[in-house]
């Protein structure tokens, strides 16, 4: 039996599998978040769509884009940062999480604060707010007139920094 992609340490069939297959309902916002991550990792796009809260007239999610992201990525891990409410006794909840994946040879991290709502006893993903990341240089910025870091002896602007 395979481990669940959500990182709970449990077997998929005992963790997110029953929610994704429809055999059980997620008991909390966090459980639904974990199941949605597992669904992305396993290409279960129908579950991703069905676990979204949609209002009348709402266009919903882009099925093809979701499918491309799900199937075109190698899912590397889920980290839950915090959970606010979202228990079986609540009607709303927040889950802040990071989903790490690789796409096109690049490692990415999707950091989001997801809002969840319980309708008729079923937890649904309502919306998400992306948490921006700050990019920090690992080395000092090379100026146009500085020596090129490639070691050619030329100025950066005349070497690797030259416009194409």
Short mmCIF file of C-alpha atoms in Angstrom, two decimals:
data_model
loop_
_atom_site.label_atom_id
_atom_site.label_comp_id
_atom_site.label_asym_id
_atom_site.label_seq_id
_atom_site.Cartn_x
_atom_site.Cartn_y
_atom_site.Cartn_z
CA UNK A 1 0.00 0.00 0.00
CA UNK A 2 1.29 3.41 -0.95
CA UNK A 3 1.85 6.36 1.37
CA UNK A 4 -0.57 9.24 1.07
CA UNK A 5 0.83 12.17 -0.98
CA UNK A 6 -0.42 14.64 1.65
CA UNK A 7 2.46 13.70 3.95
CA UNK A 8 0.34 12.51 6.88
CA UNK A 9 2.44 9.35 7.20
CA UNK A 10 -0.65 7.20 6.70
CA UNK A 11 -1.56 4.93 3.80
CA UNK A 12 -3.47 6.60 0.95
CA UNK A 13 -6.40 4.18 1.34
CA UNK A 14 -6.72 5.16 5.02
CA UNK A 15 -6.09 8.88 4.59
CA UNK A 16 -7.22 10.91 1.56
CA UNK A 17 -8.33 8.03 -0.66
CA UNK A 18 -11.84 7.66 0.83
CA UNK A 19 -12.54 11.41 0.41
CA UNK A 20 -11.33 11.49 -3.18
CA UNK A 21 -13.29 8.34 -4.12
CA UNK A 22 -16.46 9.70 -2.48
CA UNK A 23 -16.67 6.89 0.11
CA UNK A 24 -16.37 9.43 2.96
CA UNK A 25 -16.59 13.18 3.57
CA UNK A 26 -13.61 15.16 4.84
CA UNK A 27 -14.32 15.88 8.53
CA UNK A 28 -12.40 19.18 8.61
CA UNK A 29 -11.05 21.96 6.41
CA UNK A 30 -7.52 20.61 6.89
CA UNK A 31 -8.58 17.10 5.86
CA UNK A 32 -10.15 18.55 2.70
CA UNK A 33 -6.99 20.58 1.99
CA UNK A 34 -4.86 17.44 2.31
CA UNK A 35 -7.25 15.52 0.03
CA UNK A 36 -7.17 18.31 -2.57
CA UNK A 37 -3.35 18.22 -2.57
CA UNK A 38 -3.43 14.43 -2.94
CA UNK A 39 -5.92 14.81 -5.79
CA UNK A 40 -3.54 17.18 -7.59
CA UNK A 41 -0.70 14.71 -7.04
CA UNK A 42 -2.75 11.80 -8.41
CA UNK A 43 -4.44 13.67 -11.29
CA UNK A 44 -7.91 13.36 -9.75
CA UNK A 45 -9.19 16.59 -11.31
CA UNK A 46 -12.89 15.68 -10.88
CA UNK A 47 -12.43 15.74 -7.09
CA UNK A 48 -10.67 19.10 -7.26
CA UNK A 49 -13.61 20.55 -9.19
CA UNK A 50 -16.31 18.91 -7.04
CA UNK A 51 -14.69 20.09 -3.80
CA UNK A 52 -14.96 23.77 -4.81
CA UNK A 53 -17.75 26.01 -3.56
CA UNK A 54 -19.40 27.73 -6.51
CA UNK A 55 -22.06 30.43 -6.50
CA UNK A 56 -24.80 30.72 -9.13
CA UNK A 57 -23.34 32.40 -12.22
CA UNK A 58 -19.78 31.71 -11.10
CA UNK A 59 -17.75 30.39 -14.02
CA UNK A 60 -16.00 27.92 -11.72
CA UNK A 61 -12.46 26.75 -12.21
CA UNK A 62 -10.71 26.20 -15.53
CA UNK A 63 -10.84 22.42 -15.89
CA UNK A 64 -8.20 22.19 -18.63
CA UNK A 65 -5.72 24.47 -16.83
CA UNK A 66 -6.23 22.52 -13.60
CA UNK A 67 -5.67 19.24 -15.44
CA UNK A 68 -2.48 20.56 -17.10
CA UNK A 69 -1.11 21.78 -13.73
CA UNK A 70 -2.02 18.53 -11.98
CA UNK A 71 -0.67 16.15 -14.60
CA UNK A 72 2.25 18.31 -15.77
CA UNK A 73 3.77 18.64 -12.32
CA UNK A 74 5.74 16.35 -10.07
CA UNK A 75 4.24 16.94 -6.62
CA UNK A 76 6.97 17.00 -3.97
CA UNK A 77 5.20 17.75 -0.72
CA UNK A 78 2.59 19.58 1.31
CA UNK A 79 3.28 21.64 4.41
CA UNK A 80 0.50 22.98 6.62
CA UNK A 81 1.60 26.26 8.25
CA UNK A 82 -1.51 27.00 10.30
CA UNK A 83 -5.17 26.14 10.66
CA UNK A 84 -7.87 28.47 12.00
CA UNK A 85 -11.21 26.91 12.84
CA UNK A 86 -12.37 24.36 10.27
CA UNK A 87 -13.15 21.62 12.79
CA UNK A 88 -16.16 19.30 12.45
CA UNK A 89 -18.10 21.76 14.66
CA UNK A 90 -17.30 24.85 12.53
CA UNK A 91 -18.86 26.17 9.32
CA UNK A 92 -15.77 28.06 8.12
CA UNK A 93 -12.05 27.58 8.30
CA UNK A 94 -8.67 28.78 7.03
CA UNK A 95 -5.70 26.62 6.12
CA UNK A 96 -2.35 28.21 5.29
CA UNK A 97 -0.24 25.77 3.31
CA UNK A 98 2.65 25.38 0.90
CA UNK A 99 2.56 22.87 -1.93
CA UNK A 100 5.94 22.16 -3.47
CA UNK A 101 6.12 20.82 -7.00
CA UNK A 102 8.39 20.62 -10.01
CA UNK A 103 7.26 21.73 -13.44
CA UNK A 104 9.39 22.11 -16.55
CA UNK A 105 12.52 21.32 -14.55
CA UNK A 106 11.89 24.16 -12.09
CA UNK A 107 11.04 23.66 -8.43
CA UNK A 108 8.13 25.86 -7.34
CA UNK A 109 6.29 26.51 -4.11
CA UNK A 110 2.62 27.48 -4.06
CA UNK A 111 2.02 29.25 -0.71
CA UNK A 112 -1.64 30.04 -0.07
CA UNK A 113 -4.15 30.86 2.62
CA UNK A 114 -7.20 28.83 1.65
CA UNK A 115 -10.71 29.63 2.84
CA UNK A 116 -13.09 26.72 3.37
CA UNK A 117 -16.82 26.62 4.02
CA UNK A 118 -19.10 23.79 5.12
CA UNK A 119 -22.35 23.50 3.15
CA UNK A 120 -24.93 20.85 4.02
CA UNK A 121 -22.33 18.97 6.08
CA UNK A 122 -19.69 18.97 3.32
CA UNK A 123 -16.45 20.95 3.48
CA UNK A 124 -15.68 22.90 0.29
CA UNK A 125 -12.77 25.05 -0.86
CA UNK A 126 -14.10 28.60 -1.20
CA UNK A 127 -11.16 30.79 -2.22
CA UNK A 128 -7.46 31.30 -1.79
CA UNK A 129 -5.06 34.15 -1.29
CA UNK A 130 -1.53 33.66 -2.60
CA UNK A 131 1.16 34.57 -0.08
CA UNK A 132 3.87 36.44 -1.99
CA UNK A 133 7.43 35.23 -1.66
CA UNK A 134 10.47 37.48 -1.47
CA UNK A 135 13.34 36.55 -3.73
CA UNK A 136 16.73 37.09 -2.10
CA UNK A 137 19.91 37.16 -4.13
CA UNK A 138 22.48 34.60 -3.12
CA UNK A 139 25.31 36.77 -4.47
CA UNK A 140 25.82 40.51 -4.96
CA UNK A 141 24.34 42.13 -8.05
CA UNK A 142 26.80 42.49 -10.92
CA UNK A 143 27.02 46.08 -12.21
CA UNK A 144 27.25 46.84 -15.94
CA UNK A 145 30.86 48.05 -15.61
CA UNK A 146 31.99 45.30 -13.22
CA UNK A 147 34.20 42.46 -14.48
CA UNK A 148 32.08 39.65 -15.88
CA UNK A 149 31.63 36.81 -13.35
CA UNK A 150 32.33 34.24 -16.10
CA UNK A 151 36.04 35.12 -15.86
CA UNK A 152 36.51 36.42 -19.41
CA UNK A 153 38.21 39.61 -18.22
CA UNK A 154 35.65 41.74 -20.10
CA UNK A 155 33.17 44.14 -18.55
CA UNK A 156 29.83 42.49 -17.78
CA UNK A 157 28.00 44.79 -20.28
CA UNK A 158 30.34 43.64 -23.11
CA UNK A 159 30.15 39.94 -22.19
CA UNK A 160 27.33 37.99 -20.51
CA UNK A 161 25.29 41.15 -19.93
CA UNK A 162 25.30 42.21 -23.61
CA UNK A 163 21.87 42.67 -25.18
CA UNK A 164 20.98 40.02 -27.75
#
